[in-house]
Amino acid sequence: MTRDDQQPATTVRLTVAQAVVRFLANQWSERDGQRQKLFAGCFGIFGHGNVAGIGQALLQSELAHSHDSDQHLPYVLARNEQAMVHTAVGYARQKDRLQTWACTASIGPGSTNMLTGAALATINRIPVLLLPSGTFATRVSAPVLQELEQPHAGDVTVNDAFRPLSKFFDRVSRPEQLPSALLGAMRVLTDPAETGAVTIALPQDVQAEAFDWPVELFAPRVWRVARPLPEAVDIADAAEIIRSAKRPLVVAGGGVHYSGAEDALRAFCEATGIPVGESQAGKGSLPHGHPQEMGAVGSTGTTAANALAAEADVVIGIGTRWSDFTTASRTAFQDTDVRFVNVNVARFDAGKHAGLSVVADAREALTALTTALEGYAVDDAYRERQAALWAEWDAAVESAFHPPADVTDRLAEGLLTQAQVLGAVNELTDPRDVVLCAAGSMPGDIHKLWRVRDRKAYHVEYGYSCMGYEVPASIGIRLADDSRDVFAMVGDGGYLMMPTELVTAVQERVKVVVVLVQNHGFHSIGSLSESLGSQRFGTAYRFRDAASGRLDGDVLPVDLAANARSLGAHVIEVHSVDELHQAIKEAKAWPADGGPVVIHVETDPRVYAPDSAAWWDVPVSQVSQLESTQAAYGEYLEHKSTQRPLLAPPSADH
Ligand SMILES: Cc1ncc(C[n+]2csc(CCOP(=O)(O)OP(=O)(O)O)c2C)c(N)n1
Ligand SMILES: [Mg+2]
């Protein structure tokens, strides 16, 4: 084919990898008239498969465009591929899912290390673009280093493991396939109902292959993030159900935050007097101190929210996926006639618990509902009950944050209670600072106790509750918003899973504050194990005792403070509440480009946060030789009998 040299070029010759990078640099998202780059950059770890493909393309981009932010896709070197996906998730969540990162990994283990991150992103409905590298599409050099080589299926690679974890998956085996893969990926990343991990697998030979691309592939593209409007009939039905309610309760989920619906929720609650319980992702939907704010609901809920949940006749879920923690494994709602109204941008979630589905953006639906409910409000007795329940719970939090002498006197020298640590961080940080956590005993305690004072100040990853998320995600949050300090609360177990990204924070001079809570093992799973009759088996970090042959010897001579120091972090070790207060102030004053700070504190795991007696369904062995297990099974059956199917249809005249 010949080209008339007088005509502008209609194609541009680039490798597939160069085309990917140029395309990504030109994608934008837009909502409410605000436009931003969809990709802040690309995290990566190079090896064969991407070093000469995507790696070469990123180098070319850095050399050509590093001073032109509109054209540049900055590269950040991570330390662990799972971690870099966590960093991207932390970033995207802090940005209300309007911006994210791409992640490139080498063939084989580099790519499969991203699988856990992919699952976490999909479960939490957070957009991330994963670019695992693949073995030769041509297979001429097969089997290559790190190739799976299944005898029964020549086209299967380890990257097929991304399929069930991704909301969109494509493998580009020929350059011609790239445009549709890229456009499909962008569509899903920017669709609030569909979003999650998006994977484009790129075989190593294809990445390096040159092709004549139509220039319009690289034209700047704006992806409008939708705010679907509710159907009028759904709002009318929802309003009719809510009007019939005497004891309604809102359960706010992450969708409230992602939609920016906090003000609309507040207006709805103030007009109607309906109280709010919050899931982990929805915590902070109303600020602490608002009269309708009842805090956490479900297995890790407050006594206030859970008391109201137990009595509620209508439950209005807003942007929640109704996980078992939110429903206390379907025991939270005990009214036999309870009905659900579910506002959700995803039809899948809106239909849960046989609820009346209002498929819509949370902000838009709440605004429409407030109008449709004009003149309706709960009665004074119900408002008074909310206030009394909250006052009781708030007093319990206060005494957990500042335990009385009879509790502190029992603590060994140098140890604090976990709630004391949480209280100090909560009280000494700025209202806009972000608290971050993911796994262990702290997410539950933080859910219950934390006083959230800003809509973006609470970040507990509890869809996948992945140990190791904390340190890398803190970097993502700080990169997303450096006007806030980020306090990552991490247990010793979680820290040991993934301290690696402290090095990345050092490299990029990212200020994050990691509060490392040392209790020598799995306090969470230890107490869960005990409650299920399994006697804390195998949950403490202890020497194997020579006499017993069991892991019940002395605590291990492990120095995690020294470990963090060795990775380049500024480490502060504290042994008292006063020292902890000083450490938090020092961390607050630490320079914005000073890299990571780690506060190391030891706690006594035997002092628990205030209980709300809510249940979580974890099956107990039906037969056992152990009395502890037999007793736990008896208790399990009692709880099980309070579990409800939540299947009643949502008719208004019920
Ligand atoms: C990657 C991963 N593996 C295992 C688990 C199961 N799990 C949940 S909490 C926990 C222990 C966490 O220990 P630590 O971080 O020290 O917190 P603590 O329970 O002591 O508060 C484990 C093993 C998990 N959530 N994530
Ligand atoms: Mg621990």
XYZ file of C-alpha atoms and ligand atoms in Angstrom:
681
model
C 0.000 0.000 0.000
C 1.386 3.427 -0.883
C 0.708 6.607 1.010
C 0.283 10.027 -0.497
C 2.975 12.096 1.192
C 0.852 15.234 0.913
C -1.788 13.708 3.199
C -1.398 13.714 6.997
C -0.253 10.363 8.326
C -3.155 8.091 9.145
C -1.046 5.463 10.835
C 1.864 5.457 13.220
C 4.336 2.607 13.540
C 4.886 1.527 17.141
C 5.361 -1.690 19.033
C 2.344 -3.101 20.839
C 3.891 -2.048 24.148
C 4.579 1.469 22.880
C 0.988 1.640 21.676
C -0.298 0.523 25.103
C 1.720 3.197 26.905
C 0.773 5.953 24.449
C -2.890 4.961 24.650
C -2.948 4.870 28.465
C -1.338 8.301 28.694
C -4.236 9.701 26.665
C -7.158 8.370 28.729
C -9.188 10.708 30.932
C -12.133 10.238 33.238
C -14.835 12.780 33.898
C -17.630 13.161 36.390
C -19.677 16.200 37.388
C -17.762 18.211 34.788
C -14.390 17.426 36.391
C -11.801 15.792 34.198
C -8.675 13.982 35.294
C -6.064 11.587 33.915
C -7.420 8.059 34.265
C -3.905 6.698 34.879
C -1.570 8.412 37.293
C 1.190 6.092 36.133
C 2.407 2.532 35.930
C 3.850 0.417 38.711
C 6.113 -2.381 37.692
C 8.771 -4.959 38.301
C 10.725 -5.964 35.214
C 11.861 -9.368 34.100
C 11.775 -11.188 30.798
C 8.434 -10.619 29.209
C 8.120 -6.933 30.010
C 11.647 -5.527 30.310
C 12.073 -5.110 26.573
C 8.389 -4.566 25.780
C 6.410 -2.394 28.220
C 9.732 -1.498 29.914
C 11.212 -0.113 26.708
C 7.997 1.784 26.006
C 7.949 3.336 29.506
C 11.591 4.363 29.127
C 10.805 6.026 25.809
C 7.871 7.818 27.435
C 9.984 9.002 30.372
C 12.724 10.351 28.114
C 10.292 12.099 25.784
C 7.540 13.340 28.093
C 8.647 13.508 31.707
C 8.097 17.293 31.633
C 4.729 17.056 29.916
C 2.324 15.566 32.427
C -0.456 15.306 29.854
C 1.525 12.887 27.707
C 3.551 11.116 30.366
C 2.863 7.799 32.063
C 5.260 7.885 35.041
C 6.858 4.617 36.114
C 7.329 3.592 39.746
C 9.399 0.551 40.673
C 7.706 -1.580 43.346
C 9.183 -4.413 45.403
C 6.487 -7.063 45.174
C 3.863 -7.477 42.450
C 1.026 -8.207 44.854
C 1.957 -5.075 46.745
C 1.944 -2.845 43.694
C -1.646 -3.817 42.961
C -2.501 -2.923 46.573
C -0.837 0.457 46.071
C -2.931 1.011 42.950
C -6.099 0.018 44.836
C -5.278 2.374 47.712
C -4.814 5.170 45.215
C -7.999 4.456 43.254
C -10.157 4.175 46.363
C -8.840 7.469 47.711
C -9.669 9.010 44.317
C -13.266 7.732 44.467
C -12.443 5.320 41.603
C -11.933 8.164 39.108
C -8.199 7.567 38.716
C -5.949 4.556 39.041
C -2.628 2.981 38.002
C -1.547 0.313 35.559
C 0.671 -2.533 36.816
C 3.188 -4.366 34.625
C 4.792 -7.656 35.657
C 7.178 -10.154 34.111
C 6.310 -13.633 32.879
C 5.268 -16.340 35.335
C 5.724 -15.628 39.043
C 5.899 -11.874 38.508
C 2.489 -12.000 36.913
C 0.868 -14.564 39.203
C 2.028 -12.564 42.218
C -0.610 -10.048 41.106
C -3.463 -12.566 41.462
C -4.175 -11.746 45.104
C -4.233 -8.055 44.250
C -6.621 -8.783 41.373
C -9.042 -10.598 43.661
C -8.863 -7.794 46.209
C -9.604 -5.144 43.572
C -12.532 -7.051 42.109
C -14.085 -7.850 45.478
C -13.787 -4.243 46.632
C -14.983 -2.966 43.219
C -11.893 -0.829 42.733
C -10.476 -0.208 39.237
C -6.907 -1.346 38.486
C -5.344 -2.240 35.144
C -3.130 -5.321 35.244
C -0.713 -6.083 32.437
C 0.714 -9.550 33.099
C 3.293 -10.689 30.558
C 2.912 -13.970 28.741
C 5.031 -16.573 27.052
C 5.558 -16.413 23.256
C 2.334 -16.222 21.278
C 4.221 -17.941 18.434
C 5.487 -20.638 20.828
C 8.632 -21.007 18.678
C 10.972 -21.024 21.672
C 8.659 -23.024 23.933
C 8.942 -24.013 26.643
C 10.508 -20.799 27.880
C 11.700 -20.109 31.391
C 8.667 -19.933 33.727
C 6.239 -21.351 31.148
C 3.453 -23.522 32.590
C 3.373 -26.047 29.708
C 0.219 -28.050 30.297
C 0.262 -31.287 28.272
C -3.516 -31.239 27.792
C -3.915 -27.635 26.581
C -1.383 -25.820 24.437
C -2.991 -22.399 24.780
C -3.269 -22.273 28.570
C -0.801 -20.058 30.434
C -0.547 -19.044 34.070
C -2.294 -15.829 33.082
C -5.536 -17.731 32.605
C -5.692 -17.678 36.396
C -6.639 -13.991 36.098
C -9.885 -14.805 34.278
C -12.077 -15.617 37.294
C -10.596 -12.705 39.240
C -11.027 -10.018 36.596
C -14.075 -8.002 35.547
C -12.543 -7.905 32.082
C -9.883 -10.187 30.632
C -8.262 -10.260 27.239
C -5.082 -11.695 25.803
C -3.603 -9.829 22.887
C -2.040 -12.496 20.698
C -1.966 -10.322 17.581
C -1.489 -6.540 17.338
C -4.827 -6.218 15.529
C -6.572 -7.286 18.742
C -5.133 -4.470 20.831
C -7.622 -1.630 20.101
C -10.665 -3.639 21.142
C -8.852 -4.958 24.221
C -7.885 -1.451 25.299
C -11.313 0.050 24.676
C -13.038 -2.809 26.483
C -10.679 -2.406 29.416
C -11.358 1.340 29.711
C -15.113 0.783 29.522
C -15.029 -1.587 32.498
C -12.545 0.449 34.541
C -14.804 3.511 34.331
C -18.134 1.721 34.769
C -19.174 2.146 38.428
C -21.273 -1.021 38.360
C -18.741 -3.253 36.631
C -15.398 -2.003 37.813
C -12.663 -4.089 39.445
C -9.488 -5.743 38.240
C -9.093 -5.410 34.482
C -6.470 -7.617 32.872
C -4.815 -7.467 29.486
C -2.295 -10.281 29.132
C 0.540 -9.413 26.772
C 2.751 -12.215 25.405
C 6.412 -11.209 25.334
C 6.857 -11.413 21.567
C 3.650 -9.483 20.914
C 4.773 -6.630 23.211
C 7.829 -6.082 21.016
C 6.062 -6.480 17.671
C 5.697 -3.382 15.456
C 2.443 -2.434 13.760
C 0.963 0.479 11.818
C -1.711 1.842 14.164
C -4.464 4.189 13.080
C -3.500 7.518 14.662
C -6.975 8.001 16.073
C -6.331 5.146 18.507
C -4.181 7.630 20.432
C -6.509 10.605 20.366
C -7.298 11.788 23.892
C -10.414 10.007 25.104
C -12.712 11.026 27.942
C -14.607 8.304 29.798
C -17.578 9.763 31.605
C -18.219 7.955 34.879
C -21.969 7.563 34.917
C -24.466 8.641 37.531
C -27.403 6.481 36.489
C -30.739 8.030 37.478
C -33.306 5.970 39.370
C -36.532 4.931 37.669
C -39.463 7.035 38.896
C -41.505 3.907 39.709
C -38.712 2.508 41.851
C -38.438 5.743 43.829
C -42.219 5.805 44.270
C -42.266 2.201 45.529
C -39.257 2.784 47.770
C -40.882 5.892 49.246
C -44.088 3.976 49.904
C -42.220 1.227 51.754
C -40.210 3.731 53.784
C -43.332 5.754 54.632
C -44.840 2.619 56.146
C -41.832 2.177 58.435
C -41.782 2.919 62.151
C -38.191 1.865 62.746
C -36.264 2.379 59.498
C -32.477 2.121 59.312
C -30.047 3.090 56.583
C -27.044 0.845 56.033
C -24.420 2.898 54.215
C -21.785 1.125 52.123
C -18.812 2.126 50.014
C -21.116 3.315 47.248
C -21.985 6.367 49.363
C -18.339 7.440 49.293
C -17.612 6.543 45.663
C -20.640 8.504 44.554
C -19.790 11.463 46.807
C -23.261 11.079 48.286
C -22.410 12.096 51.864
C -24.206 15.454 51.703
C -27.244 13.873 50.040
C -27.301 11.212 52.779
C -27.066 13.841 55.467
C -29.977 15.786 53.922
C -32.015 12.567 53.679
C -31.353 11.690 57.320
C -31.986 15.178 58.609
C -35.299 15.386 56.747
C -36.526 11.977 57.899
C -34.709 11.299 61.172
C -33.644 7.884 59.854
C -30.469 6.637 61.578
C -27.431 5.252 59.758
C -25.303 2.170 60.383
C -22.177 1.764 58.290
C -20.312 -1.111 56.683
C -16.504 -1.007 56.660
C -16.408 0.605 53.206
C -19.242 2.955 54.154
C -17.839 4.097 57.496
C -17.678 7.874 57.706
C -20.756 8.352 55.520
C -21.991 10.655 58.246
C -19.403 12.407 60.418
C -18.917 11.427 64.041
C -21.247 13.472 66.215
C -24.105 13.717 63.738
C -27.306 12.814 65.625
C -28.253 10.086 63.125
C -24.744 8.556 63.019
C -24.865 5.138 64.736
C -21.448 3.972 63.470
C -20.503 0.466 62.485
C -23.190 -2.154 61.904
C -22.934 -5.952 61.863
C -20.407 -8.387 63.306
C -18.047 -5.559 64.243
C -20.850 -3.092 64.879
C -21.658 -0.731 67.705
C -24.297 -1.685 70.253
C -26.312 1.297 68.978
C -26.425 0.380 65.290
C -26.934 -3.298 66.075
C -29.825 -2.644 68.466
C -31.551 -0.583 65.781
C -30.785 -3.222 63.138
C -32.338 -5.949 65.273
C -35.612 -3.971 65.528
C -35.691 -2.373 62.069
C -38.835 -2.903 60.000
C -37.351 -1.363 56.837
C -33.657 -1.426 56.015
C -32.395 0.901 53.314
C -29.082 -0.286 51.936
C -27.201 2.427 50.083
C -24.236 1.279 48.016
C -23.594 -1.847 50.070
C -22.792 -5.331 48.830
C -24.200 -6.815 52.042
C -21.213 -8.869 53.118
C -21.607 -11.293 56.007
C -19.844 -8.874 58.344
C -22.439 -6.206 57.564
C -25.397 -8.504 58.237
C -23.726 -10.417 61.109
C -24.166 -13.454 58.864
C -27.874 -12.669 58.454
C -28.567 -12.408 62.167
C -28.491 -8.609 62.447
C -32.102 -8.097 61.277
C -34.534 -9.895 63.532
C -37.923 -8.308 62.742
C -39.868 -11.105 61.052
C -41.400 -8.660 58.570
C -38.234 -6.741 57.800
C -38.062 -5.492 54.222
C -35.122 -4.152 52.274
C -34.794 -1.273 49.867
C -31.440 -1.417 48.087
C -30.029 1.560 46.275
C -27.084 0.403 44.231
C -25.461 1.257 40.949
C -24.984 -2.488 40.383
C -28.201 -4.424 39.752
C -26.473 -7.479 41.224
C -26.143 -5.843 44.658
C -29.475 -4.020 44.479
C -31.306 -7.342 44.288
C -29.823 -8.861 47.430
C -32.018 -9.863 50.412
C -34.979 -9.835 48.032
C -34.897 -6.068 48.377
C -36.712 -3.518 46.280
C -34.014 -2.669 43.744
C -33.333 0.961 43.057
C -30.607 0.714 40.454
C -29.012 4.133 40.501
C -26.184 6.332 41.614
C -26.354 6.798 45.394
C -26.350 10.598 45.331
C -29.059 10.811 42.690
C -31.269 8.212 44.359
C -30.943 9.788 47.815
C -31.878 13.189 46.430
C -34.928 11.727 44.681
C -35.936 9.791 47.798
C -35.686 12.859 50.013
C -38.110 14.669 47.723
C -40.440 11.678 47.476
C -40.522 11.364 51.272
C -41.482 14.968 51.937
C -43.571 15.186 55.086
C -42.380 11.810 56.408
C -40.270 11.562 59.533
C -39.730 9.012 62.271
C -41.419 9.742 65.586
C -39.803 11.423 68.579
C -39.566 8.223 70.580
C -37.423 6.680 67.841
C -35.132 9.734 67.742
C -34.765 9.598 71.519
C -33.903 5.926 71.331
C -31.158 6.665 68.809
C -29.707 9.373 71.039
C -29.765 7.165 74.147
C -28.212 4.172 72.384
C -25.489 6.367 70.923
C -24.664 8.046 74.236
C -24.231 4.635 75.828
C -21.918 3.423 73.056
C -19.900 6.630 72.927
C -19.203 6.340 76.643
C -17.955 2.782 76.102
C -15.584 4.044 73.388
C -14.336 6.791 75.646
C -13.417 4.327 78.366
C -11.777 1.972 75.853
C -9.649 4.843 74.525
C -8.799 5.940 78.085
C -8.991 2.761 80.154
C -9.431 3.053 83.901
C -6.642 2.137 86.305
C -8.049 -1.320 87.053
C -7.387 -2.192 83.392
C -4.027 -0.468 82.929
C -2.692 -1.804 86.257
C -3.058 -5.316 84.902
C -0.847 -4.589 81.890
C 2.763 -5.736 81.960
C 5.459 -3.040 81.909
C 5.633 -1.284 78.536
C 2.417 -2.752 77.130
C -0.669 -0.797 76.048
C -4.152 -1.940 75.154
C -4.975 -1.964 71.458
C -7.849 0.462 72.018
C -5.457 2.844 73.775
C -3.274 2.837 70.678
C -6.263 3.422 68.405
C -7.596 6.170 70.654
C -4.265 8.005 70.678
C -3.976 7.901 66.877
C -7.625 8.897 66.457
C -7.344 11.808 68.871
C -3.910 13.169 67.946
C -4.228 13.121 64.181
C -5.944 15.759 62.075
C -9.573 15.190 61.092
C -8.515 14.814 57.434
C -5.734 12.295 58.122
C -6.460 8.809 56.838
C -6.526 5.681 58.977
C -5.819 2.495 57.066
C -6.110 -1.158 58.007
C -6.992 -4.488 56.416
C -6.608 -7.628 58.503
C -6.192 -8.917 62.031
C -8.026 -7.753 65.117
C -7.659 -4.067 64.340
C -10.171 -3.729 61.474
C -12.994 -4.797 63.767
C -11.851 -2.530 66.587
C -11.344 0.404 64.239
C -14.750 -0.184 62.661
C -16.372 -0.030 66.087
C -14.322 2.650 67.758
C -12.997 5.099 65.191
C -14.468 8.576 65.189
C -14.448 9.609 61.548
C -14.432 13.343 60.942
C -13.919 13.564 57.184
C -15.382 11.629 54.253
C -12.005 10.381 52.983
C -10.382 9.757 56.365
C -11.293 6.072 56.800
C -9.844 3.284 54.690
C -10.262 -0.264 55.958
C -9.998 -2.893 53.235
C -12.492 -5.479 54.397
C -13.713 -7.015 51.180
C -10.677 -9.297 50.987
C -9.191 -8.416 54.388
C -5.775 -9.109 53.003
C -2.807 -9.213 55.365
C -0.067 -7.158 53.773
C -2.339 -4.592 52.143
C -1.564 -1.918 54.722
C 1.954 -0.723 53.874
C 1.603 -0.673 50.066
C -1.905 0.820 50.152
C -0.722 3.608 52.443
C 1.658 4.686 49.682
C -1.194 4.724 47.181
C -3.345 6.872 49.475
C -0.544 9.343 50.065
C 0.241 9.540 46.335
C -3.452 10.238 45.747
C -3.597 13.054 48.292
C -0.448 14.426 49.893
C -2.443 17.019 51.842
C -3.320 14.271 54.327
C -1.117 12.167 56.568
C -1.775 8.446 56.292
C -1.650 6.211 59.369
C -1.454 2.533 58.466
C -2.388 0.337 61.421
C -0.721 -3.035 60.954
C -0.303 -6.073 63.169
C 2.955 -8.009 63.444
C 1.498 -10.768 61.271
C 0.362 -8.365 58.573
C 3.671 -6.507 58.692
C 5.653 -9.717 58.194
C 3.567 -10.539 55.120
C 4.623 -7.410 53.278
C 7.027 -4.871 54.752
C 8.638 -4.687 51.295
C 7.055 -1.477 50.132
C 8.680 0.535 52.916
C 11.606 0.464 50.506
C 9.414 1.857 47.731
C 8.260 4.634 50.088
C 11.920 5.401 50.842
C 12.756 5.460 47.130
C 9.892 7.789 46.224
C 10.213 9.854 49.443
C 6.573 9.148 50.277
C 5.600 10.039 53.826
C 3.466 7.328 55.353
C 3.135 6.507 59.025
C 2.960 2.822 59.874
C 1.790 1.993 63.393
C 3.124 -1.505 63.951
C 1.194 -3.236 66.713
C 3.299 -6.101 68.049
C 1.409 -8.797 69.950
C 3.472 -11.825 68.889
C 1.028 -13.556 66.630
C -2.540 -13.631 65.454
C -4.621 -12.080 68.198
C -7.654 -12.080 65.882
C -7.491 -15.661 64.731
C -6.357 -16.728 68.195
C -9.531 -15.426 69.796
C -11.646 -16.699 66.904
C -10.023 -20.104 67.344
C -10.736 -20.045 71.069
C -14.385 -19.108 70.540
C -14.729 -22.017 68.096
C -13.200 -24.524 70.473
C -9.836 -24.764 68.707
C -7.854 -23.455 71.676
C -5.799 -20.821 69.824
C -3.949 -23.660 68.092
C -1.056 -22.462 65.951
C -1.798 -18.749 66.166
C 1.020 -17.419 68.364
C 4.529 -16.629 67.170
C 6.359 -18.769 69.715
C 9.217 -21.266 69.863
C 8.299 -24.899 69.518
C 8.698 -26.128 73.073
C 11.113 -29.045 73.379
C 9.061 -30.833 76.046
C 5.550 -30.380 74.634
C 6.576 -30.412 70.985
C 4.079 -27.597 70.477
C 4.279 -23.894 69.570
C 3.832 -22.769 73.152
C 7.393 -21.849 74.106
C 8.832 -18.381 74.627
C 8.081 -15.476 72.325
C 10.513 -15.226 69.444
C 13.511 -12.888 69.508
C 12.156 -10.979 66.530
C 12.839 -7.253 66.357
C 10.440 -5.727 63.848
C 11.584 -2.205 64.766
C 15.096 -3.119 63.670
C 13.637 -4.722 60.574
C 11.805 -1.535 59.598
C 14.904 0.536 60.344
C 16.982 -1.712 58.117
C 14.597 -1.013 55.237
C 15.223 2.719 55.534
C 12.249 3.809 57.644
C 12.467 6.284 60.501
C 11.477 4.146 63.477
C 10.137 5.274 66.846
C 9.746 2.665 69.588
C 7.260 3.451 72.332
C 6.605 1.832 75.690
C 3.969 4.039 77.286
C 0.972 6.171 76.383
C 3.047 9.324 76.817
C 5.721 8.011 74.468
C 3.023 7.060 71.977
C 1.603 10.588 72.085
C 5.093 12.009 71.502
C 5.668 9.582 68.632
C 2.439 10.582 66.884
C 3.366 14.250 67.213
C 6.855 13.507 65.866
C 5.323 11.628 62.937
C 2.954 14.510 62.232
C 5.935 16.896 62.171
C 8.000 14.576 59.966
C 8.790 16.244 56.599
C 6.394 15.645 53.732
C 9.221 14.191 51.623
C 10.876 12.353 54.507
C 9.763 8.853 53.584
C 8.142 6.323 55.907
C 7.872 6.547 59.675
C 7.219 3.398 61.698
C 5.877 3.591 65.246
C 6.513 0.297 67.013
C 4.274 -0.437 69.986
C 3.595 -3.601 71.981
C 0.082 -4.352 73.135
C -1.583 -6.808 75.464
C -3.998 -8.747 73.286
C -6.034 -9.974 76.246
C -7.769 -6.615 76.703
C -10.608 -6.557 74.201
C -12.514 -3.643 72.707
C -16.106 -3.203 73.931
C -18.315 -6.004 72.675
C -21.571 -5.726 70.778
C -22.352 -9.428 71.021
C -22.867 -9.721 67.270
C -22.138 -12.995 65.583
C -20.113 -14.119 62.580
C -20.789 -17.478 60.962
C -17.668 -19.675 60.993
C -18.598 -23.360 61.013
C -17.555 -25.530 63.957
C -16.733 -29.244 63.662
C -19.910 -31.270 64.084
C -18.087 -34.129 65.752
C -14.997 -33.888 67.895
C -12.960 -35.604 70.576
C -12.308 -32.230 72.211
C -14.667 -30.910 74.858
C -13.836 -27.355 73.819
C -15.038 -28.086 70.282
C -18.164 -29.891 71.471
C -19.102 -26.906 73.648
C -18.420 -24.498 70.782
C -20.604 -26.571 68.478
C -23.500 -26.264 70.927
C -23.129 -22.490 70.933
C -22.805 -22.490 67.168
C -26.182 -24.183 66.796
C -27.785 -21.567 69.049
C -26.485 -18.726 66.896
C -27.360 -20.599 63.745
C -30.995 -20.721 64.856
C -31.118 -16.902 64.757
C -29.979 -16.773 61.154
C -32.680 -15.542 58.794
C -33.167 -16.251 55.099
C -34.078 -12.630 54.195
C -36.217 -13.708 51.274
C -39.485 -11.811 51.815
C -40.534 -9.935 48.683
C -40.566 -6.164 49.047
C -44.214 -5.355 48.382
C -45.351 -2.032 49.836
C -48.647 -3.381 51.184
C -46.944 -6.117 53.167
C -3.040 -12.952 53.286
C -3.850 -13.431 54.438
N -3.571 -14.620 55.012
C -4.295 -15.063 56.051
C -5.341 -14.337 56.542
C -6.160 -14.875 57.727
N -5.888 -13.997 58.888
C -6.734 -12.998 59.203
S -6.182 -12.092 60.466
C -4.801 -13.030 60.640
C -3.774 -12.726 61.686
C -3.277 -11.307 61.631
O -2.229 -11.138 62.537
P -1.727 -9.702 62.923
O -1.496 -8.893 61.699
O -0.578 -9.848 63.848
O -2.953 -9.026 63.656
P -3.625 -9.442 65.051
O -4.598 -10.531 64.733
O -2.569 -9.886 65.982
O -4.329 -8.208 65.480
C -4.802 -14.065 59.713
C -3.738 -15.096 59.627
C -5.616 -13.112 55.895
N -6.629 -12.326 56.258
N -4.841 -12.665 54.872
Mg -0.464 -9.776 65.885
